[in-house]
Amino acid sequence: MITGLVLLVVIGGASLLAPFLSPFDPLEVRLNNRFAPPFQRPHLLGTDALGRDVLSRLLYGGRLSLLLAVLSTLITLSVGMLLGMLAGYFGGWVDGVVSFVVNTFLGIPDVVFTLALLGVLRPGFGTLLLALNAGSWVGLARVARGEVLFLRESGFVEGARAMGAGAWYCLLKHILPNLFPTMGVLGSLRFGGFVLELAALSYLGIGVQPPFPDWAVMLNDARPYLFTHPHLFIFPALIITVVILGANCLGEGLRDALDVRFQRGIGES
Amino acid sequence: MHSFVHRRFFLVVLWSLLVFLLLVCSALAQERPEVIIAGHRDLVPGENDPYYTSTLLHVWEPLVTRDEEGWPAPMLAESWEVSEDGRVWTFHLRRGVLFQDLTPFNAEAVVANFERYRRISPANSPFYPFRIHETYPGLKEVTAIDEYTVRLTFEEPVPALPFLMVNFGSAMFSPRNFREDGFFNGFPIGTGPYRLVEHKKDEYCRLEPFEHYWGQKAISPIRVRVIPQAETRFSALKAEEIFGVIDIGALTPALAMELLKDERFAVEVSPSTIAHYLFMNGSRPPFDDVRLRKAVSLAIDREFIVRELYYGYGEVMGTILSPASPFSVPLPIEHDLAEARRLAKEVLGEKRVQVRFIFPSWSLERYPYKEQAEYIQSVLRELGIDAQIQILEGGAFNEAMKAGEYEIAMRNQGLPNAEPNTIFTWYVLSDGAGNVEYHLNFKDQEADALILQARREMDMEKRFQMYARVQEIAKEGYHWIPLFNNVDLLVYNKRLKGFRSLGKKYDVTLWEAYLE
Amino acid sequence: MRHYDWLQRFLQMVLTLLGITVVAFLLREAIPGDPVEILLGKEGLFQPSPEEVRLFRTRFGLDRPLFVQYFRWLGDVLRGDLGRSFVTKRPVAQEIRERLPATLLLALAGFSFAVLIGLLGGVFLAFWSGSIVDHLVRVVTLLFRSMPTFFVAVVLITLLGERWRVFPTSGMGSWRHLVLPAVVSGSGFGILIMRLLRTNLLQVLGNDYILAARARGLSAWKVLLKHAFPNGFVSVLTMFGLYLGGILGGSPVVETIFAWPGAGRLLVQAIYGRDFPLLQAFVLVFGVTYVAMQMLVDVCYFFLNPQVRPGKRIV
């Protein structure tokens, strides 16, 4: 878990400090220096198709990605967990309503949603956030609901209720902590998904517009040059992998941390 | 006993010889191996399409085709003449031609086909829509004068009829090939060197040589596979699962270059009518001022774009009419950054201006539009123009253009037929559809007069001059700025022989192809 | 009592299905661009005349108010008529029927691959948790998952198809054609399952009754399979339901890259080409599968633990 935190903080910090750290202007086009190979001065990671410094673009490229991915993951997790818990625990009409909404969202292809959003809203940060999150909380909600259905039948919940504990107490003390491990895994994988989805949205007109750099977009731009100039693909791919690795360590590490606490809790009751 | 053994021995030898001969014969008589090529889309849209297949597959033939210079040339019609007033066209048909169902091609068949045109028009197609009133404006009558002569009578003079009829405009099928509604009742039965024998939608189609073809017979059977992704076509070529590529966007310039590094491959460059343009919104500032539009045109180094982004595969254009048209005049291509800056300064002064630069996302699949746009953006920045690039989904892009919610739009445009009047009417005529709908706002009286006049001009020489003048005027308008003409890169395995591009005919010699 | 629950669920299903179709109808109106112009024009190559546009609109009832269009469509569907594609003019049912088997084949193959590596991998990693192998596998699998599908596909095609000629690079045909697309299609999900199962198993293994079972002398494997698995499997099961529910949508990306003639590609074409009848029918079929899958998952919950009954009220 520490590894994860360290990785993310380092990269996040670098992105934040990009204006100070980056050796070149990420937007500066130098047509006489296209496709400079990496590991040479002054462009340590080479240049791209328009002669722009890759290192600088990488430093700036994470700003929107990371912000959006972190925000989206938090939103998706909170909304998904909350609704899933409510549906799973209370059952009845609550489950009916939530499941109806969830299944409706799930039954419609994502592309339709995104395009419809495009038609109705102006491109902007809010639209971007909406586009990323509209469909992603539903899966989480269903998974959460499933786990809660099983958890509420477990011994300690019945015990707590027998002692007269209210619904919210049960939810918070017993059910929620048990959801963390699963949510940790799914959340961290979703985090990576958000980073990559940004590229697809950019090509639809929402999201990062050229010439601003973005990791996932840089990855896609490197497609035609996959065989000729692989460095254009490798560096953004590496950064994204490291970020996802960090998120994953963090997410799954949460399980370890909370598990110990939970164990102690069981011992007490 | 002795003679018995001898006879036995002799019989065995005889039999072996016979078997050997049979084997040899069957090996010789074996069909040529199937030539496998691939394209990014299914070239056989099917029964409910006006043509069933693309011309590229040579299953059907038109009355009039194009020669390698782009002029109308005889195909199923050997020759034609027109009356003095331009209203009556007489076509002399080729003799000795059979449809693939072995019925004769004659005037009766042609009349039946025209009858069909009336029934199906207007009809959509992924290639070109068929609209009878556009290809045969004011057609009154179609009559068979004798077995090999057909007469078309029009309400008004149509001086450029052959230009309009080229290829998709005059496809000929067997009269027994149609349903009541005019569409096909089965596989297409044309007169071409290939028969369509199998078709799996979006997967592949198979063509086999037609033994009774009137011209040069095809050598090998062909299988055309559908492989939507360029990188996959690249891999398939390298793995020798396919031996060539076909159709627009056969291979992207970057991939083609990479493939050509391999000794096994060569390329046939096929010019297309598709060219790239910048549409300038002339109905609002800042591009309502022609000087600024001119500055934009002057600032862009078209040679650089073609050389660097398209690896030299393309033809820079100074005129709005693609060089694939025989009426295209080579106007000078200007690149003058200093003059561009001066003009920009004149219009903007010290101020900077923000503009929206849009292009459709579907173009990214085939062309390096993103780099192209970013290059243009960097060049415009020096003029004091801050271009905001917006990649828009196809439908959203069209909407934006119609609503005039853009200042510069980049898109490609092809020629619907060989008659330039169509494209001039759209984009140069003051109330032309494209001009008005896309807010280009170009108005020139002389151009208007010329375009309308040329529609009735019978003298080819005079028309050529009129169209040349229209191009000059359009150029000075800088409202529809031409960048360069596209070419298709048909990379093929050298084991595939006889695979040649036919210049502006926009065709490939499939019938000559065979595998070594 | 139990039957009443399931009946209720079934009715909910139908309601949800209707909801899906209604929402789809509404959403398609929001999509930018005039669909008729997009259908008649061809990437801007041609301008349809206003007359043509009007004719098209009236012919297909696109000029009627939205709810009229919806009920007309619903009526047609109940009579078994899914309409004709705007683009190819063939019956929609035929279009979908032609392409669906290919997608199903690919999806099931991908799913099998995912389940294989997911379940095996998840169990093994739980067993070996904390070891070098665990960390190594984590890095490698996450590397895989952090690359867009496209790149994974191209790398596999280049290495296994082009260079080493083990598998064909594209198309559909023999079982060999299925391998690469299935691997690409299923690997992302497989990795998800692997990590999810691992975490869930470890979570359950930390419980007291597990320690008790071990103390009673049961072998580690038996503990894992008999006690840990059922409870640790819930989320994985839910994920299976979500994945299988969506298989009809296929993966347009995988299908495009591998030239696989499936329904996923058709769906994307229908959306971008504004082929409404095809799109609407797709949503219907898609919706049915999804909803059916969710119900199946709920049934499976019951088998894992008979106490679990979705919809049961808690006061």
PDB file of C-alpha atoms in Angstrom, chain C residues 29-127:
ATOM      1  CA  GLU C  29     -33.113  12.187 -30.210  1.00  0.00           C
ATOM      2  CA  ALA C  30     -30.339  13.872 -28.302  1.00  0.00           C
ATOM      3  CA  ILE C  31     -27.602  12.610 -30.583  1.00  0.00           C
ATOM      4  CA  PRO C  32     -26.276  15.520 -32.613  1.00  0.00           C
ATOM      5  CA  GLY C  33     -27.034  15.957 -36.266  1.00  0.00           C
ATOM      6  CA  ASP C  34     -30.111  15.458 -38.365  1.00  0.00           C
ATOM      7  CA  PRO C  35     -30.293  11.691 -38.814  1.00  0.00           C
ATOM      8  CA  VAL C  36     -32.025  11.916 -42.163  1.00  0.00           C
ATOM      9  CA  GLU C  37     -29.353  14.136 -43.633  1.00  0.00           C
ATOM     10  CA  ILE C  38     -26.666  11.854 -42.297  1.00  0.00           C
ATOM     11  CA  LEU C  39     -28.426   8.838 -43.782  1.00  0.00           C
ATOM     12  CA  LEU C  40     -28.928  10.390 -47.184  1.00  0.00           C
ATOM     13  CA  GLY C  41     -25.666  12.275 -47.435  1.00  0.00           C
ATOM     14  CA  LYS C  42     -22.409  10.405 -47.582  1.00  0.00           C
ATOM     15  CA  GLU C  43     -19.715  11.923 -45.441  1.00  0.00           C
ATOM     16  CA  GLY C  44     -20.500  15.243 -47.004  1.00  0.00           C
ATOM     17  CA  LEU C  45     -19.956  14.021 -50.509  1.00  0.00           C
ATOM     18  CA  PHE C  46     -23.533  14.772 -51.425  1.00  0.00           C
ATOM     19  CA  GLN C  47     -26.269  17.095 -50.291  1.00  0.00           C
ATOM     20  CA  PRO C  48     -29.713  15.572 -50.263  1.00  0.00           C
ATOM     21  CA  SER C  49     -32.322  17.976 -51.548  1.00  0.00           C
ATOM     22  CA  PRO C  50     -34.902  19.278 -49.041  1.00  0.00           C
ATOM     23  CA  GLU C  51     -37.502  17.360 -51.010  1.00  0.00           C
ATOM     24  CA  GLU C  52     -35.665  14.079 -50.553  1.00  0.00           C
ATOM     25  CA  VAL C  53     -35.258  14.740 -46.854  1.00  0.00           C
ATOM     26  CA  ARG C  54     -38.956  15.438 -46.469  1.00  0.00           C
ATOM     27  CA  LEU C  55     -39.908  12.345 -48.432  1.00  0.00           C
ATOM     28  CA  PHE C  56     -37.672  10.152 -46.347  1.00  0.00           C
ATOM     29  CA  ARG C  57     -39.018  11.571 -43.134  1.00  0.00           C
ATOM     30  CA  THR C  58     -42.644  10.968 -44.029  1.00  0.00           C
ATOM     31  CA  ARG C  59     -41.999   7.528 -45.436  1.00  0.00           C
ATOM     32  CA  PHE C  60     -40.496   6.316 -42.196  1.00  0.00           C
ATOM     33  CA  GLY C  61     -42.754   8.223 -39.897  1.00  0.00           C
ATOM     34  CA  LEU C  62     -39.960  10.339 -38.531  1.00  0.00           C
ATOM     35  CA  ASP C  63     -42.106  13.426 -38.694  1.00  0.00           C
ATOM     36  CA  ARG C  64     -44.528  12.131 -36.089  1.00  0.00           C
ATOM     37  CA  PRO C  65     -44.218  13.046 -32.426  1.00  0.00           C
ATOM     38  CA  LEU C  66     -41.876  10.862 -30.458  1.00  0.00           C
ATOM     39  CA  PHE C  67     -44.392   8.931 -28.380  1.00  0.00           C
ATOM     40  CA  VAL C  68     -46.380   8.055 -31.481  1.00  0.00           C
ATOM     41  CA  GLN C  69     -43.206   6.675 -33.062  1.00  0.00           C
ATOM     42  CA  TYR C  70     -42.469   4.716 -29.918  1.00  0.00           C
ATOM     43  CA  PHE C  71     -45.841   3.057 -29.656  1.00  0.00           C
ATOM     44  CA  ARG C  72     -45.835   2.263 -33.332  1.00  0.00           C
ATOM     45  CA  TRP C  73     -42.487   0.589 -32.903  1.00  0.00           C
ATOM     46  CA  LEU C  74     -43.649  -1.257 -29.820  1.00  0.00           C
ATOM     47  CA  GLY C  75     -46.726  -2.471 -31.653  1.00  0.00           C
ATOM     48  CA  ASP C  76     -44.601  -3.715 -34.528  1.00  0.00           C
ATOM     49  CA  VAL C  77     -42.258  -5.535 -32.194  1.00  0.00           C
ATOM     50  CA  LEU C  78     -45.086  -7.286 -30.389  1.00  0.00           C
ATOM     51  CA  ARG C  79     -46.246  -8.494 -33.774  1.00  0.00           C
ATOM     52  CA  GLY C  80     -42.764  -9.759 -34.483  1.00  0.00           C
ATOM     53  CA  ASP C  81     -41.685  -7.071 -36.945  1.00  0.00           C
ATOM     54  CA  LEU C  82     -38.407  -5.443 -36.054  1.00  0.00           C
ATOM     55  CA  GLY C  83     -38.414  -3.177 -39.073  1.00  0.00           C
ATOM     56  CA  ARG C  84     -35.956  -2.657 -41.901  1.00  0.00           C
ATOM     57  CA  SER C  85     -32.514  -1.149 -41.742  1.00  0.00           C
ATOM     58  CA  PHE C  86     -32.426   2.416 -43.028  1.00  0.00           C
ATOM     59  CA  VAL C  87     -29.068   1.748 -44.615  1.00  0.00           C
ATOM     60  CA  THR C  88     -29.333  -1.680 -46.247  1.00  0.00           C
ATOM     61  CA  LYS C  89     -33.123  -1.873 -46.379  1.00  0.00           C
ATOM     62  CA  ARG C  90     -32.992  -5.490 -45.347  1.00  0.00           C
ATOM     63  CA  PRO C  91     -35.063  -6.729 -42.416  1.00  0.00           C
ATOM     64  CA  VAL C  92     -33.339  -5.849 -39.151  1.00  0.00           C
ATOM     65  CA  ALA C  93     -33.930  -9.307 -37.784  1.00  0.00           C
ATOM     66  CA  GLN C  94     -31.941 -10.735 -40.667  1.00  0.00           C
ATOM     67  CA  GLU C  95     -29.069  -8.312 -40.178  1.00  0.00           C
ATOM     68  CA  ILE C  96     -28.786  -9.141 -36.503  1.00  0.00           C
ATOM     69  CA  ARG C  97     -29.279 -12.864 -37.028  1.00  0.00           C
ATOM     70  CA  GLU C  98     -26.434 -12.936 -39.522  1.00  0.00           C
ATOM     71  CA  ARG C  99     -23.956 -11.320 -37.235  1.00  0.00           C
ATOM     72  CA  LEU C 100     -24.956 -12.432 -33.785  1.00  0.00           C
ATOM     73  CA  PRO C 101     -23.536 -15.970 -33.898  1.00  0.00           C
ATOM     74  CA  ALA C 102     -20.053 -14.684 -34.644  1.00  0.00           C
ATOM     75  CA  THR C 103     -20.204 -12.315 -31.691  1.00  0.00           C
ATOM     76  CA  LEU C 104     -21.564 -14.995 -29.404  1.00  0.00           C
ATOM     77  CA  LEU C 105     -18.812 -17.352 -30.422  1.00  0.00           C
ATOM     78  CA  LEU C 106     -16.147 -14.794 -29.748  1.00  0.00           C
ATOM     79  CA  ALA C 107     -17.710 -13.643 -26.500  1.00  0.00           C
ATOM     80  CA  LEU C 108     -18.062 -17.149 -25.137  1.00  0.00           C
ATOM     81  CA  ALA C 109     -14.537 -18.024 -26.175  1.00  0.00           C
ATOM     82  CA  GLY C 110     -13.284 -14.865 -24.524  1.00  0.00           C
ATOM     83  CA  PHE C 111     -15.339 -15.578 -21.450  1.00  0.00           C
ATOM     84  CA  SER C 112     -13.979 -19.121 -21.182  1.00  0.00           C
ATOM     85  CA  PHE C 113     -10.462 -17.815 -21.439  1.00  0.00           C
ATOM     86  CA  ALA C 114     -11.188 -15.140 -18.838  1.00  0.00           C
ATOM     87  CA  VAL C 115     -12.787 -17.628 -16.457  1.00  0.00           C
ATOM     88  CA  LEU C 116      -9.873 -19.999 -16.867  1.00  0.00           C
ATOM     89  CA  ILE C 117      -7.149 -17.529 -16.080  1.00  0.00           C
ATOM     90  CA  GLY C 118      -9.331 -15.645 -13.630  1.00  0.00           C
ATOM     91  CA  LEU C 119     -10.352 -18.559 -11.449  1.00  0.00           C
ATOM     92  CA  LEU C 120      -7.088 -20.457 -11.601  1.00  0.00           C
ATOM     93  CA  GLY C 121      -5.031 -17.329 -11.223  1.00  0.00           C
ATOM     94  CA  GLY C 122      -7.170 -15.969  -8.412  1.00  0.00           C
ATOM     95  CA  VAL C 123      -6.953 -19.150  -6.380  1.00  0.00           C
ATOM     96  CA  PHE C 124      -3.231 -19.519  -6.893  1.00  0.00           C
ATOM     97  CA  LEU C 125      -2.478 -15.932  -6.039  1.00  0.00           C
ATOM     98  CA  ALA C 126      -4.533 -16.176  -2.871  1.00  0.00           C
ATOM     99  CA  PHE C 127      -2.522 -19.214  -1.940  1.00  0.00           C
TER     100      PHE C 127
END
